[in-house]
PDB file of C-alpha atoms in Angstrom:
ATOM      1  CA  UNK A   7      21.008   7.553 -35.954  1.00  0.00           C
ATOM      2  CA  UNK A   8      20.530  10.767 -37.468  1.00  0.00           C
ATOM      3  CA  UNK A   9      18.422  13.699 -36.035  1.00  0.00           C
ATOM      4  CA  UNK A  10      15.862  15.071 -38.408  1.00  0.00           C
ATOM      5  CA  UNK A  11      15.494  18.186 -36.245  1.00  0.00           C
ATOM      6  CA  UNK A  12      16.528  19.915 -32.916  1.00  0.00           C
ATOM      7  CA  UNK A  13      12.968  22.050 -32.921  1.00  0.00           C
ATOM      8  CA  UNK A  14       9.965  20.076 -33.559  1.00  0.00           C
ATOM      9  CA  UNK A  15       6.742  19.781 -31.663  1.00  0.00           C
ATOM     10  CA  UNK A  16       6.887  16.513 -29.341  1.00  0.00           C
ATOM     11  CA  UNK A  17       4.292  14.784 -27.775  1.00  0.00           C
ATOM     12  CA  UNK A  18       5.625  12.436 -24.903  1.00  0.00           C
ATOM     13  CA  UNK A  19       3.122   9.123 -24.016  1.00  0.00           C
ATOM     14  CA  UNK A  20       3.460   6.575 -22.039  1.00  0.00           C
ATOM     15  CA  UNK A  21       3.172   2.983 -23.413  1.00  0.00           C
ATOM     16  CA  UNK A  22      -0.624   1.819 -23.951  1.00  0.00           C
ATOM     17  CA  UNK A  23      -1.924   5.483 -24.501  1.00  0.00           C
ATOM     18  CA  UNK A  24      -3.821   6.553 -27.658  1.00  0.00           C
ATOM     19  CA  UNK A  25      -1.418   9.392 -29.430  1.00  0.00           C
ATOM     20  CA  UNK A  26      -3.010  11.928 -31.678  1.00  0.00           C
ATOM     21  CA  UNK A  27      -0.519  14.121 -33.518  1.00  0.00           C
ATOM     22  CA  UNK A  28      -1.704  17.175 -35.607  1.00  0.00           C
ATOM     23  CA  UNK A  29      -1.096  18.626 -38.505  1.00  0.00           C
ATOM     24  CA  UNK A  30      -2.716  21.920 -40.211  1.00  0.00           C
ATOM     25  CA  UNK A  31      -1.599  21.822 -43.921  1.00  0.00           C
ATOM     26  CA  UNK A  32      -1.526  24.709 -46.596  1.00  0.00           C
ATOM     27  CA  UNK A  33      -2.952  24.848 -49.572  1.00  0.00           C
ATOM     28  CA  UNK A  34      -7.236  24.837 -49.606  1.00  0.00           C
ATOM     29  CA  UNK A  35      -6.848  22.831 -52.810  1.00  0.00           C
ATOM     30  CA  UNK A  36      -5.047  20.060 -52.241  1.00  0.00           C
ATOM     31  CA  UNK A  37      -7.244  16.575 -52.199  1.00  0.00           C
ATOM     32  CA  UNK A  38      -4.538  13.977 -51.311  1.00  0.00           C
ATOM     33  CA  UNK A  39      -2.897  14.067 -47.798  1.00  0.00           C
ATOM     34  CA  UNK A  40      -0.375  11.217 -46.609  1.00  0.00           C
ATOM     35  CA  UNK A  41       1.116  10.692 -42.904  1.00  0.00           C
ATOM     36  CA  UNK A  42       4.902   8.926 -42.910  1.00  0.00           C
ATOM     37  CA  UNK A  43       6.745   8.093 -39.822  1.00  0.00           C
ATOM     38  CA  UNK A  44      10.665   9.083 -40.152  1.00  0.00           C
ATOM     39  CA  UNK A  45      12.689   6.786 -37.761  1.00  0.00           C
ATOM     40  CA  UNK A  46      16.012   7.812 -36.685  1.00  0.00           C
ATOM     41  CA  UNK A  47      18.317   7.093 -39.537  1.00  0.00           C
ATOM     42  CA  UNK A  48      16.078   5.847 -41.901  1.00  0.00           C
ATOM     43  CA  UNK A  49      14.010   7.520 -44.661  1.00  0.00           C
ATOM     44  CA  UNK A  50      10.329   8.619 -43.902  1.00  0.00           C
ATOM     45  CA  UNK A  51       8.034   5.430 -44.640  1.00  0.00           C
ATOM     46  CA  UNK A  52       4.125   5.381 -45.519  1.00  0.00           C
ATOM     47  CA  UNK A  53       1.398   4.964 -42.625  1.00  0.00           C
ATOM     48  CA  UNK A  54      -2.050   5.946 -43.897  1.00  0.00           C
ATOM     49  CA  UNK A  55      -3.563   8.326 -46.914  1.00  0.00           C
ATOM     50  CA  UNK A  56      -6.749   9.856 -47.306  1.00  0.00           C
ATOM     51  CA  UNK A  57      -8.774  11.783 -50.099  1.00  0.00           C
ATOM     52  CA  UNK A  58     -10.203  14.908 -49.778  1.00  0.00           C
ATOM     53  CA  UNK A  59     -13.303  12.951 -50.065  1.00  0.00           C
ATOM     54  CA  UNK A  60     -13.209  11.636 -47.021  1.00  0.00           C
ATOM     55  CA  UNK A  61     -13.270  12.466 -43.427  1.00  0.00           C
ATOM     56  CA  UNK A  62     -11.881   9.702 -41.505  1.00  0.00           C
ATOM     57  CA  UNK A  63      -9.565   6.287 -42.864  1.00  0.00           C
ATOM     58  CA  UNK A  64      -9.181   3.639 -40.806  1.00  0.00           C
ATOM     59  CA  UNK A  65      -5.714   1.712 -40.541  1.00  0.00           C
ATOM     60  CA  UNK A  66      -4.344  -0.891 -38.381  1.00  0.00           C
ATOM     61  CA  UNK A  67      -4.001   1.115 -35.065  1.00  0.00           C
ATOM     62  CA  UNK A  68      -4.154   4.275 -36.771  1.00  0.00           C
ATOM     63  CA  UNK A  69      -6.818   6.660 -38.153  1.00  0.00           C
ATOM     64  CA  UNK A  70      -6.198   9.574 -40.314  1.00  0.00           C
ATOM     65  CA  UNK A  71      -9.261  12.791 -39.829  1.00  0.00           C
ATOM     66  CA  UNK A  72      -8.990  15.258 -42.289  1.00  0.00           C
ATOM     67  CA  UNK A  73     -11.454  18.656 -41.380  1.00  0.00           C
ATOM     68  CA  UNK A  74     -11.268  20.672 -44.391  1.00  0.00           C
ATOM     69  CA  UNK A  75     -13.043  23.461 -43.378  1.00  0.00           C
ATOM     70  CA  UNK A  76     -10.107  25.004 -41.070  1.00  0.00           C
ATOM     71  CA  UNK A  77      -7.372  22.963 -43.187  1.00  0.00           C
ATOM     72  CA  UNK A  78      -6.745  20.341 -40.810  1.00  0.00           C
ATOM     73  CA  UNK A  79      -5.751  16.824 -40.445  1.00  0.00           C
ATOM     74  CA  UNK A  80      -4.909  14.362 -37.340  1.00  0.00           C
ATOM     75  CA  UNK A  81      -3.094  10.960 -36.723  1.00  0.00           C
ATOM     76  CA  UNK A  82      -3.781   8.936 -33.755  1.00  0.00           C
ATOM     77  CA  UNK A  83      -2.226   6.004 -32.652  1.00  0.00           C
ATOM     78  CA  UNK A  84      -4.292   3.315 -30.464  1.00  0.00           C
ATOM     79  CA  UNK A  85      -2.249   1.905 -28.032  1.00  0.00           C
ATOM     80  CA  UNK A  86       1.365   3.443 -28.648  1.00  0.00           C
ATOM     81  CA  UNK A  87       3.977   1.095 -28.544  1.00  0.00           C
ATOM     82  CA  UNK A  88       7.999   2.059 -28.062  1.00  0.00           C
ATOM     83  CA  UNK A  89       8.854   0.656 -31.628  1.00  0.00           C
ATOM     84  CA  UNK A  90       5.956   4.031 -32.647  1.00  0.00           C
ATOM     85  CA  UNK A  91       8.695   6.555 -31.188  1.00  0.00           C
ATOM     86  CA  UNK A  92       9.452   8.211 -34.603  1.00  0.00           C
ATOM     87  CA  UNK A  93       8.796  11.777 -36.194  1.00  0.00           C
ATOM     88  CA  UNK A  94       5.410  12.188 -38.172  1.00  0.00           C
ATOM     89  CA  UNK A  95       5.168  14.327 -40.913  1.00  0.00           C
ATOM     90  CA  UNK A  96       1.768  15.248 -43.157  1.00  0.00           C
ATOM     91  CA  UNK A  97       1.910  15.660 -46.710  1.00  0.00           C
ATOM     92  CA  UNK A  98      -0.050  17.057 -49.240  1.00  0.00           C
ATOM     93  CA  UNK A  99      -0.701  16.908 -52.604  1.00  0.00           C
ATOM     94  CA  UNK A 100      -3.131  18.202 -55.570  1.00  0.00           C
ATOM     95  CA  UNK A 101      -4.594  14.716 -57.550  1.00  0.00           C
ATOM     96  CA  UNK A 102      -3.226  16.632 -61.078  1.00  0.00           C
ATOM     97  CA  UNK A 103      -0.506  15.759 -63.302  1.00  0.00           C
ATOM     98  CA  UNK A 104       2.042  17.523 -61.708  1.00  0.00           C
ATOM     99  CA  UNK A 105       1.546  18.264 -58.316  1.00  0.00           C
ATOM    100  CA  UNK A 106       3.912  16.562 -55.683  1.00  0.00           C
ATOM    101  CA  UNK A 107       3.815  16.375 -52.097  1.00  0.00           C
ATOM    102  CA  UNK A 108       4.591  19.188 -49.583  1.00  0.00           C
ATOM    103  CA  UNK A 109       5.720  18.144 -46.429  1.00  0.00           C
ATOM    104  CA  UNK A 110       4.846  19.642 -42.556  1.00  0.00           C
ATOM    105  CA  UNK A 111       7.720  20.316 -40.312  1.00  0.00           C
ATOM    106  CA  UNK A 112       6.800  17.146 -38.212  1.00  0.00           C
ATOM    107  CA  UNK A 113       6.405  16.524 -34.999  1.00  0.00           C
ATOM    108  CA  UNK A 114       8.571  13.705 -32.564  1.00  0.00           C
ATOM    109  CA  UNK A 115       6.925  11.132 -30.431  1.00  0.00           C
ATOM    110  CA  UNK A 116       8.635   9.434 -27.630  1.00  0.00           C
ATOM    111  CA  UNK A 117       6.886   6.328 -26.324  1.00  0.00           C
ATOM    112  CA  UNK A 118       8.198   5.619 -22.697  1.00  0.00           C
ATOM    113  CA  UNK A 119       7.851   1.975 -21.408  1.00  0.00           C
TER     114      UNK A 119
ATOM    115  CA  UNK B  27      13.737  -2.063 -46.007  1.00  0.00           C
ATOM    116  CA  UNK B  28      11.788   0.152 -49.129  1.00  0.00           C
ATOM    117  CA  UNK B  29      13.821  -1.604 -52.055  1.00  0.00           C
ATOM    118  CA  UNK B  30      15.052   1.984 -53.074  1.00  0.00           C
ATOM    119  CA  UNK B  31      18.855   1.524 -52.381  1.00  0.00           C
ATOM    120  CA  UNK B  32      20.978   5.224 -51.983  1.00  0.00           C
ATOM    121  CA  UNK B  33      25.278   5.526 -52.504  1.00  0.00           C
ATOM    122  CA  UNK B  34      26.525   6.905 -50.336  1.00  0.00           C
ATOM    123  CA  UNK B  35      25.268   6.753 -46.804  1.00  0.00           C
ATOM    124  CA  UNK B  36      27.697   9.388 -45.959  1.00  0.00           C
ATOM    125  CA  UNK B  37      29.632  11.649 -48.106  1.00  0.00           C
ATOM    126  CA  UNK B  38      32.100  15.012 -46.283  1.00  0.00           C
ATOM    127  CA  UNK B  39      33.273  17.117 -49.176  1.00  0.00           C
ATOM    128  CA  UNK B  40      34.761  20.679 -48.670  1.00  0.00           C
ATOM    129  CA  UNK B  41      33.047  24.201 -49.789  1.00  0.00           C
ATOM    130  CA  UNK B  42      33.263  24.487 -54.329  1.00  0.00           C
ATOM    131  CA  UNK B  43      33.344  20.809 -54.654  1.00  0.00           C
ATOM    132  CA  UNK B  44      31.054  18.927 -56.798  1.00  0.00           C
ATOM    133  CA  UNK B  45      29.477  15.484 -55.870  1.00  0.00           C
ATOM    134  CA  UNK B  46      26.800  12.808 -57.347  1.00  0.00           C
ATOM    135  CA  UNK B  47      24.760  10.711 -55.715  1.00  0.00           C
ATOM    136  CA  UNK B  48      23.009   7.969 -56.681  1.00  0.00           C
ATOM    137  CA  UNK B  49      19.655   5.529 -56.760  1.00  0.00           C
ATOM    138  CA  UNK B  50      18.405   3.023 -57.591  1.00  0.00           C
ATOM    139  CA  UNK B  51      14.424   2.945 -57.731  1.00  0.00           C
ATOM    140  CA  UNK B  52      12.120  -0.154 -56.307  1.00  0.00           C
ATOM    141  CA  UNK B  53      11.727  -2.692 -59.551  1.00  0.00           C
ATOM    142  CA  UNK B  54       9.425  -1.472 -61.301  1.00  0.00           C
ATOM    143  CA  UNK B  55       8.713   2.194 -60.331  1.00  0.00           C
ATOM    144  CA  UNK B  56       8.934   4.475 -62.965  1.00  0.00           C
ATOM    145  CA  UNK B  57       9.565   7.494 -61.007  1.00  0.00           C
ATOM    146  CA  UNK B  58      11.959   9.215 -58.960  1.00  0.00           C
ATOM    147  CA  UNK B  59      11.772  11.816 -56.366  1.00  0.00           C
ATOM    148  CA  UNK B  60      14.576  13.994 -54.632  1.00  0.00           C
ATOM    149  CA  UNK B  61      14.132  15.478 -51.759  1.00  0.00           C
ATOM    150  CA  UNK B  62      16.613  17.757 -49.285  1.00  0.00           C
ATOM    151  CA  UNK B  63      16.057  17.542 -44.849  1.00  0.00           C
ATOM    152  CA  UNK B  64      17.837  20.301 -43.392  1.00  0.00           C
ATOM    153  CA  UNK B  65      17.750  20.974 -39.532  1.00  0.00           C
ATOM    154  CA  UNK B  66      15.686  24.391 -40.458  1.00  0.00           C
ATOM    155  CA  UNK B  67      13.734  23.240 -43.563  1.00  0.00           C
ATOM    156  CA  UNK B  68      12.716  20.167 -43.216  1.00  0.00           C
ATOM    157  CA  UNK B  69      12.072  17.763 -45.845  1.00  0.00           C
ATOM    158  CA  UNK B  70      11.880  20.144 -49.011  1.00  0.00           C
ATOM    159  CA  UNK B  71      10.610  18.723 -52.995  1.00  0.00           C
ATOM    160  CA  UNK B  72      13.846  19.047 -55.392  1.00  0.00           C
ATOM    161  CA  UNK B  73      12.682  17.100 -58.627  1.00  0.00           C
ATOM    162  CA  UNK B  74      11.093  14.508 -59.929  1.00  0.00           C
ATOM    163  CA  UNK B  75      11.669  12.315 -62.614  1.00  0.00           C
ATOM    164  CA  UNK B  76       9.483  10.087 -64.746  1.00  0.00           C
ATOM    165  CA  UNK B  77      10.528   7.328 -66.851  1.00  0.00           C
ATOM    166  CA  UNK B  78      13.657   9.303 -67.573  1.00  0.00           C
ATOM    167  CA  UNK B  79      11.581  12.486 -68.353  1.00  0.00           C
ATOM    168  CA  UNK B  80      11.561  15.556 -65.830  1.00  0.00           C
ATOM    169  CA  UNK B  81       8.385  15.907 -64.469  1.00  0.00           C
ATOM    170  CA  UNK B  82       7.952  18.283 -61.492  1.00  0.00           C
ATOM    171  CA  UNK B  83      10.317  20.703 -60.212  1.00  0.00           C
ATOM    172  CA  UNK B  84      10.496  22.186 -56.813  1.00  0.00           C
ATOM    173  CA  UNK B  85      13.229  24.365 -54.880  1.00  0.00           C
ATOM    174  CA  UNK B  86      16.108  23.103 -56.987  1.00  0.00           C
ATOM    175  CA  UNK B  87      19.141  25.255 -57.078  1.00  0.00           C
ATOM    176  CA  UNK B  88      20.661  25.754 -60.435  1.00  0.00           C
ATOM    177  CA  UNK B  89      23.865  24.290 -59.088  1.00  0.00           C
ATOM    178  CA  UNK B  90      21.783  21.389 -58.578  1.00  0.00           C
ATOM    179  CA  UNK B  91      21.168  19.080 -61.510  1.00  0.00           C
ATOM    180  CA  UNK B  92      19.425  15.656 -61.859  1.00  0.00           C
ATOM    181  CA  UNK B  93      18.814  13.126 -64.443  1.00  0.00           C
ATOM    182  CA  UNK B  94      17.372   9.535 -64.594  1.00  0.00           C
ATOM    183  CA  UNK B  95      18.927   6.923 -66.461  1.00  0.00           C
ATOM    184  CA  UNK B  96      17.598   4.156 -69.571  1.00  0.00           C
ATOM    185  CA  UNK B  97      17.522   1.724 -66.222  1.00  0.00           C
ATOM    186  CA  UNK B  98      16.038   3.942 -63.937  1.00  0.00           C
ATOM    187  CA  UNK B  99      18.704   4.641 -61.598  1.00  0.00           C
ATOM    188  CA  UNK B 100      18.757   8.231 -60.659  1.00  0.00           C
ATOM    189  CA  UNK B 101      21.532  10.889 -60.320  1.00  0.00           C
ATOM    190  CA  UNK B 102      21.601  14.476 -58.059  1.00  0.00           C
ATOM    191  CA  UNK B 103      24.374  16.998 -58.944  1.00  0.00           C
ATOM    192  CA  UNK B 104      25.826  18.852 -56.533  1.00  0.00           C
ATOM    193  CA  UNK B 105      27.877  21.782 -57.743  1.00  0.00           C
ATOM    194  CA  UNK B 106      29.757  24.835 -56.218  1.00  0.00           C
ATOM    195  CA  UNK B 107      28.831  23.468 -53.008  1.00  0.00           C
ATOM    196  CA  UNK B 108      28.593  25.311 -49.716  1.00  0.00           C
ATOM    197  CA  UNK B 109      28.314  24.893 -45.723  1.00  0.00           C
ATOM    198  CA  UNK B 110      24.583  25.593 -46.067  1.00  0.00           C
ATOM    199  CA  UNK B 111      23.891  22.629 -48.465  1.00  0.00           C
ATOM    200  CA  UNK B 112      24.964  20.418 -45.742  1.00  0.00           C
ATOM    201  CA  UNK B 113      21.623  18.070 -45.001  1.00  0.00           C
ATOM    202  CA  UNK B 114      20.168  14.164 -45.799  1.00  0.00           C
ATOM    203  CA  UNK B 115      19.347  13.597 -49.407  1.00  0.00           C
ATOM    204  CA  UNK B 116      16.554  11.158 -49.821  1.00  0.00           C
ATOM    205  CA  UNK B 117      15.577   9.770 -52.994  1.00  0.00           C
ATOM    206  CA  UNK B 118      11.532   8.388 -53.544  1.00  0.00           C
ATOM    207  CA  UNK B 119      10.173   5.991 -55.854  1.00  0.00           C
ATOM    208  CA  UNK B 120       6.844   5.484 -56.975  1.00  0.00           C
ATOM    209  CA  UNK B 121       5.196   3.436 -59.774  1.00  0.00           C
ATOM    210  CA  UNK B 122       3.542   6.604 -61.247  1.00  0.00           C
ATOM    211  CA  UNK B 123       2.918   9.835 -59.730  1.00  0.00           C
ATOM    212  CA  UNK B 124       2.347   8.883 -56.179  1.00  0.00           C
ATOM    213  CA  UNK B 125      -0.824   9.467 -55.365  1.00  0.00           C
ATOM    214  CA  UNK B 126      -2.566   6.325 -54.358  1.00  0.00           C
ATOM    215  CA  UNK B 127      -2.098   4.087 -51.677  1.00  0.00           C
ATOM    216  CA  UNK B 128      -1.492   1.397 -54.061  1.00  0.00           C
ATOM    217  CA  UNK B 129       1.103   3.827 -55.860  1.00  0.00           C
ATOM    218  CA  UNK B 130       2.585   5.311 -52.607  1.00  0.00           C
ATOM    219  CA  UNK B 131       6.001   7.142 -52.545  1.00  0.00           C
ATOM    220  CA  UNK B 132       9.008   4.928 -51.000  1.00  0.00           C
ATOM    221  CA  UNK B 133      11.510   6.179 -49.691  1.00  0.00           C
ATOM    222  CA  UNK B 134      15.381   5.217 -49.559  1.00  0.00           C
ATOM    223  CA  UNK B 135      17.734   5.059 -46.029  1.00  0.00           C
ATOM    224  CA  UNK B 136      19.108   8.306 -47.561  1.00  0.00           C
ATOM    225  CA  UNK B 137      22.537  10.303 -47.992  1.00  0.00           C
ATOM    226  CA  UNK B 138      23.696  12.447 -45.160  1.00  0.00           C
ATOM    227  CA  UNK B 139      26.398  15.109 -46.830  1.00  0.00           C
ATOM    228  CA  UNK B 140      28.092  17.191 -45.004  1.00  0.00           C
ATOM    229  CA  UNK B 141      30.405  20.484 -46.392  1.00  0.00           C
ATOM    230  CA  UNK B 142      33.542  21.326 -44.453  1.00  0.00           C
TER     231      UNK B 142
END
C-alpha cells in the first residue's frame, strides 16, 4: 500500500488495550473537529465528529474529548483491534460558509496481535 | 468502499508535463474537495467545488486548475509540473459543505502521481 509518511508520531499497543491518540489543533475559533483513520492505500475515512459545544462524543469503541481551553482534542480506542492499525488525523473546521477542514500531521498506530 | 471513484490510481509523467485527473462524486453530493498528501506536508486543502461553482480555495498553485462538471464529476489540472508535485491526490465529496456528521466528507482511494 502506500505510505502516508516516513515521520509521524506512533503509538504501538498490543491487541485488547485502550489507545488514545492526541491531537492539539490551531485555530481558537474553529467549532467543528473530525477524526479519520487513513489505511494504507486507501483514502482517509470518517470515525467520529464533535462540536465545539461539546466536550466528549461517544462512538462505537471510540470517544472523541475536545478541551478547548489549551486547544486540544483526543481519540481513544477501547479495545484496539489489528484491523485499527491505521494513521489518525484531526481536522478542523469553522461552522461558516466557507471554511474547510485543516488537517494534523497524523499520527500511526500499530496494533500487534 | 466511499462511492467517490478516482482515474487514475497511478499516473508517472516527466518534469513540464501537464496531466488531469478525474472524479466522480458519491450520488448525490453536491460538492467536491481536492486535496494534495505529500511525505512532508501532509494532507493539504486545494479547492473545493460546489454544484459546479468554486467555493473555497486553499494552497492551490496557479499551475493548478480545477473545475466541476454539469454531472458533477470533477477535474484537477496539473500544469508545468515538477519533481516536488510528486504526492497522492485525493478527491472528497460531501452533500453540502461538510460539516455534519450526517453531511461528512468522503473520501476517494486516491491518485498517487509521481514526476520523473
Amino acid at each position: 500500500g502506500e505510505s502516508v509518511g516516513l515521520h509521524l508520531p506512533t503509538l504501538s499497543v498490543q491487541e485488547g488495550d485502550n489507545s488514545i491518540i492526541n491531537c492539539a489543533y490551531s485555530n481558537s475559533a474553529s467549532d467543528y473537529f473530525i477524526w479519520y483513520k487513513q489505511e494504507s492505500g486507501k483514502g482517509p475515512q470518517f470515525i467520529i465528529d464533535i462540536r465545539s459545544n461539546m466536550d466528549k462524543r461517544q462512538g462505537q469503541r471510540v470517544t472523541v474529548l475536545l478541551n478547548k481551553t489549551v486547544k486540544h482534542l483526543s481519540l481513544q480506542i477501547a479495545a484496539t483491534q489489528p484491523g485499527d492499525s491505521a494513521v489518525y488525523f484531526c481536522a478542523e473546521s469553522l461552522n461558516s460558509g466557507y471554511s474547510t477542514l485543516t488537517f494534523g500531521k497524523g499520527t500511526m498506530l500499530l496494533v500487534s496481535p | 468502499d466511499s462511492g467517490v471513484t478516482q482515474t487514475p490510481k497511478h499516473l508517472i509523467t516527466a518534469t513540464g508535463q501537464r496531466v488531469t485527473l478525474r472524479c466522480s462524486p458519491r450520488s448525490g453530493d453536491l460538492s467536491v474537495y481536492w486535496y494534495q498528501q505529500s511525505l512532508d506536508q501532509g494532507l493539504q486543502f486545494l479547492i473545493q467545488y460546489y454544484n459546479g461553482e468554486e467555493r473555497a480555495k486553499g494552497n492551490i498553485l496557479e499551475r493548478f486548475s480545477a473545475q466541476q462538471f454539469p454531472d458533477l464529476h470533477s477535474e484537477l489540472n496539473l500544469s508545468s509540473l515538477e519533481l516536488g508535485d510528486s504526492a497522492l491526490y485525493f478527491c472528497a465529496s460531501s452533500v453540502e459543505f461538510g460539516r455534519a456528521s450526517t453531511d461528512t466528507q468522503y473520501f476517494g482511494p486516491g491518485t498517487r502521481l509521481t514526476v520523473l
